CSV table of C-alpha atoms in Angstrom, one decimal:
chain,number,residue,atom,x,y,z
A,42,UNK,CA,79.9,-59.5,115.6
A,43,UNK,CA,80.9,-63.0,115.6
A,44,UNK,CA,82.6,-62.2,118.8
A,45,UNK,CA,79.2,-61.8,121.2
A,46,UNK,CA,78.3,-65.6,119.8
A,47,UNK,CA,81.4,-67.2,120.7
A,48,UNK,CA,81.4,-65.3,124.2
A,49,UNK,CA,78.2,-67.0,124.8
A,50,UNK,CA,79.1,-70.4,123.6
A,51,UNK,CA,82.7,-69.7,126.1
A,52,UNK,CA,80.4,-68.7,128.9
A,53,UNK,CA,78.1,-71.2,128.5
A,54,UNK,CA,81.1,-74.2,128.6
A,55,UNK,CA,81.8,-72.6,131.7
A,56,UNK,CA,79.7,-72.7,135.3
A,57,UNK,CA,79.2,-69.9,138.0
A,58,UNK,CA,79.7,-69.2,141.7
A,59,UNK,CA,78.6,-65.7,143.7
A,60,UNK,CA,81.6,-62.9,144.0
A,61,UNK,CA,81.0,-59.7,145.0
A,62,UNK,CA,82.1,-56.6,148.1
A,63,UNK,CA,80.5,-53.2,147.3
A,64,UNK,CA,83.3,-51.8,149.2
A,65,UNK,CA,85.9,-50.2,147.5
A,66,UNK,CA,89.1,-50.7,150.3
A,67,UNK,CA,88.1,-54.5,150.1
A,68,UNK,CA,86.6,-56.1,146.6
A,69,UNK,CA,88.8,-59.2,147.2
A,70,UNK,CA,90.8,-58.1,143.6
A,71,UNK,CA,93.5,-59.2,141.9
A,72,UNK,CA,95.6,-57.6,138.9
A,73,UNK,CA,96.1,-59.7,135.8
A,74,UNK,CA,98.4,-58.2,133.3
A,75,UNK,CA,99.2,-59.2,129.3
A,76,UNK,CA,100.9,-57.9,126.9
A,77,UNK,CA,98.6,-55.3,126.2
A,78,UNK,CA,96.4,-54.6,129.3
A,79,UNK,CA,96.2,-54.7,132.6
A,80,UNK,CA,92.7,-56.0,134.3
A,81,UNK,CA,91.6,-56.6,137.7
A,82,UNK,CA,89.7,-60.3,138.6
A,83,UNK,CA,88.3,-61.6,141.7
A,84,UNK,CA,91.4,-63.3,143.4
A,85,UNK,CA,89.5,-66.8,143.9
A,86,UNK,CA,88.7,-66.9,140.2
A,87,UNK,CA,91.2,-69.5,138.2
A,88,UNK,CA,92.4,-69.7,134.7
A,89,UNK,CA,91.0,-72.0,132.3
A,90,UNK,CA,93.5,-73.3,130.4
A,91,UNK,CA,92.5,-72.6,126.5
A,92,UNK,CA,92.8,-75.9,125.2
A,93,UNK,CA,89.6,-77.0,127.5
A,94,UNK,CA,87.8,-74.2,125.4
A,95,UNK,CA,86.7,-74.0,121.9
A,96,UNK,CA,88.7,-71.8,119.7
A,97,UNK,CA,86.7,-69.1,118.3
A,98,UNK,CA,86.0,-68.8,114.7
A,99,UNK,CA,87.7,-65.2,114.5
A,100,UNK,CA,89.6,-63.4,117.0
A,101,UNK,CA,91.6,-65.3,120.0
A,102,UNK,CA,91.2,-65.8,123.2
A,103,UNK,CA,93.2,-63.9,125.5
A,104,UNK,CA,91.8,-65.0,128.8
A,105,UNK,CA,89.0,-67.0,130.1
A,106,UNK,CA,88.6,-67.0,134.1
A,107,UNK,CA,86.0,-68.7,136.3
A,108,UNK,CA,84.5,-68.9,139.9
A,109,UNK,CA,85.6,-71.2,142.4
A,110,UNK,CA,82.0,-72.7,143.2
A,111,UNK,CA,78.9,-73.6,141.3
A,112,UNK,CA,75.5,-71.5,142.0
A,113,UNK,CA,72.6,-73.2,140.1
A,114,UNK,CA,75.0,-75.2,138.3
A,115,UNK,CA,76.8,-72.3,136.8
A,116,UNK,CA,80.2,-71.0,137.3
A,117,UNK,CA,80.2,-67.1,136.8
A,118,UNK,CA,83.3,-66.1,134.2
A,119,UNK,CA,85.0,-63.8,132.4
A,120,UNK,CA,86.5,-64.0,128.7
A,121,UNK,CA,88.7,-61.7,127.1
A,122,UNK,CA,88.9,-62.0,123.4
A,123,UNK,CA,91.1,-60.1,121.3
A,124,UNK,CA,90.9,-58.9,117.4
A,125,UNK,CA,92.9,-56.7,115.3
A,126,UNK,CA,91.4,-53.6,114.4
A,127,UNK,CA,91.2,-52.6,111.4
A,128,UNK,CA,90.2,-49.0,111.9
A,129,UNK,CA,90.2,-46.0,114.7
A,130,UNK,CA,86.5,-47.3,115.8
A,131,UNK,CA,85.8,-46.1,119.4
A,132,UNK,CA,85.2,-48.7,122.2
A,133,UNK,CA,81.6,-47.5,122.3
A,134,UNK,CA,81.1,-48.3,118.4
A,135,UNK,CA,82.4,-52.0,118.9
A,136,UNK,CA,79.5,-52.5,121.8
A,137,UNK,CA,77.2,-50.7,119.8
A,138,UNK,CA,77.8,-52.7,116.8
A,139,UNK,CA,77.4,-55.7,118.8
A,140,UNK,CA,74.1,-55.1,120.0
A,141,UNK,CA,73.0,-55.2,116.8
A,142,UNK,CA,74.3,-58.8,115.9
A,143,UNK,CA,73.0,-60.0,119.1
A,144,UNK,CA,69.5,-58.9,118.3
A,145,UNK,CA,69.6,-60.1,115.2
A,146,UNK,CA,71.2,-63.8,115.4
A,147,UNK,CA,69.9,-64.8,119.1
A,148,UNK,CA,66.2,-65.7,120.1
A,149,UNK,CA,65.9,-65.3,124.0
A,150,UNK,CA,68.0,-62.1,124.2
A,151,UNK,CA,67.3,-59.5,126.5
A,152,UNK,CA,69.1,-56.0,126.2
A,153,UNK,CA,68.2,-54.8,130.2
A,154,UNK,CA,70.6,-51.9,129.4
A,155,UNK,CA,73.0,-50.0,128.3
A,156,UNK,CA,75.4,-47.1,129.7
A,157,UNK,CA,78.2,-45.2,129.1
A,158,UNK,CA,81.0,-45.8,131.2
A,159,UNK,CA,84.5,-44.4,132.1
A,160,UNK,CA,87.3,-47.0,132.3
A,161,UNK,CA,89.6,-46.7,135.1
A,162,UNK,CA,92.1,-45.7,132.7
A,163,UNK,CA,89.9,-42.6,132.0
A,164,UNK,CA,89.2,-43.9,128.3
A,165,UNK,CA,85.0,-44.2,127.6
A,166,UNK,CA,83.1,-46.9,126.6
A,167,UNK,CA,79.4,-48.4,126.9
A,168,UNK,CA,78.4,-51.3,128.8
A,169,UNK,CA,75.9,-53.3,128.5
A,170,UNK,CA,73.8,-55.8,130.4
A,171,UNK,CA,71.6,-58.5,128.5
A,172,UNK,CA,69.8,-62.0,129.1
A,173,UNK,CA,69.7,-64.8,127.4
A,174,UNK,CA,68.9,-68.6,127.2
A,175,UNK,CA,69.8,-71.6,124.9
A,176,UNK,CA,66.0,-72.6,124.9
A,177,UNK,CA,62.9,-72.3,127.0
A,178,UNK,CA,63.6,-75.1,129.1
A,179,UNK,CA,67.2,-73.5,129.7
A,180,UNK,CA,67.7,-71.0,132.8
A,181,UNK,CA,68.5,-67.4,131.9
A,182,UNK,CA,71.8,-66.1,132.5
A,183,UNK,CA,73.0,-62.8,132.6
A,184,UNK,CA,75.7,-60.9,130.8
A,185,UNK,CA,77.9,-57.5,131.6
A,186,UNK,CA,79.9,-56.6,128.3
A,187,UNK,CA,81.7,-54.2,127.0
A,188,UNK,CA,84.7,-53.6,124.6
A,189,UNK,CA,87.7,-51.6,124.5
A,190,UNK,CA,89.9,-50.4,121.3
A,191,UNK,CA,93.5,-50.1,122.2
A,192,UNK,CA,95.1,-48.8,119.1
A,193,UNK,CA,95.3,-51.8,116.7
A,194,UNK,CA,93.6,-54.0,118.6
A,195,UNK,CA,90.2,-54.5,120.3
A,196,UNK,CA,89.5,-56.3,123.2
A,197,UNK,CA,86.0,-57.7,124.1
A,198,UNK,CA,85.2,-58.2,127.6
A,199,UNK,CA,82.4,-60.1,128.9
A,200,UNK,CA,81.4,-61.3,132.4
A,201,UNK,CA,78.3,-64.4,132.7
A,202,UNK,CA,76.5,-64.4,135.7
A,203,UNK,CA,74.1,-67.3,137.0
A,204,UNK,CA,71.7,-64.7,138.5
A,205,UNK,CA,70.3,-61.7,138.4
A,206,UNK,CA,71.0,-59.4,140.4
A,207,UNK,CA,69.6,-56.3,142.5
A,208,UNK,CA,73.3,-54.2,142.2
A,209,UNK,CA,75.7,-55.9,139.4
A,210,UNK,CA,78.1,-52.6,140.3
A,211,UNK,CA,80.9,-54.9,142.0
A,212,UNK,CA,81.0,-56.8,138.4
A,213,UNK,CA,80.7,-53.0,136.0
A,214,UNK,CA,84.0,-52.1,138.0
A,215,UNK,CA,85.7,-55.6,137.2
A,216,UNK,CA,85.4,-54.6,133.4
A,217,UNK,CA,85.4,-50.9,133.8
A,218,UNK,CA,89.6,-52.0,135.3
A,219,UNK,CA,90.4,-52.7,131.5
A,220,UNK,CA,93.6,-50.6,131.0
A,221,UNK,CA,95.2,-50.4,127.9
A,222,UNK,CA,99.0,-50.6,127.8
């Protein structure tokens, strides 16, 4: 549960840029593959180098990737943190579980929603979409996340937005690309 806090504080070092095509022959995609998935990213987005990051108290960072350009003095990103697991939980338990920290440890959040999703793979998940601030004089960002167990490890996927937005689809299918390997 620590993980959703750290993701914030990652996104939140970060700043944010509009990305998005609703068509599926041209989303402007490329794949990124580890060790132990595979993952598709906008292909403008860069790396950010861990060491300009702090290191999260449990878990490790397995990638952290960011827009090109600022919107409202926010770059939109994506981090990737990785944990053992210690058990068979299912990658809707781990988002399910982390609802419940997120209620519970930080004032100005928002859960908009939440929905079952397939992964590209054909594995199942949830994904959820939440607001939150620092403070009241702070502007609200917005959050996609979801998680994915791949045998003894978990990964936790989550993608900061400036904005809302009317259709956040073009960003579900960036994390619904998560393939285990």
């Amino acid at each position: 549960m620590k993980y959703i806090g750290i993701l914030i504080i990652l996104s939140f070092s970060l700043i944010s840029c509009s990305w998005g095509d609703d068509s599926p022959t041209d989303r402007g995609l490329t794949e990124i593959w580890w060790e132990w998935f595979s993952l598709e990213a906008p292909a403008d987005w860069t790396t950010i180098d861990s060491n300009d990051l702090p290191l999260p108290k449990s878990g490790d960072l397995v990638l952290a990737l960011s827009s090109a350009e600022e919107k409202m003095n926010y770059l939109n990103n994506l981090v990737v943190l990785r944990s053992e697991s210690t058990s068979s939980t299912t990658s809707s338990a781990l988002v399910k579980s982390n609802i419940g920290f997120l209620e519970q440890n930080m004032a100005n959040f928002d859960l908009i929603s939440e929905q079952d999703i397939s992964f590209l793979d054909e594995s199942k998940g949830t994904l959820i979409l939440f607001s939150w601030r620092y403070n009241s004089q702070t502007p609200r960002a917005f959050y996609l996340q979801t998680a994915q167990n791949c045998g003894d490890k978990n990964f936790f996927l989550t993608l900061s937005l400036a904005q809302e937005l009317e259709s956040y689809s073009p960003y579900e299918y960036i994390l619904k690309t998560l393939s285990c390997k």
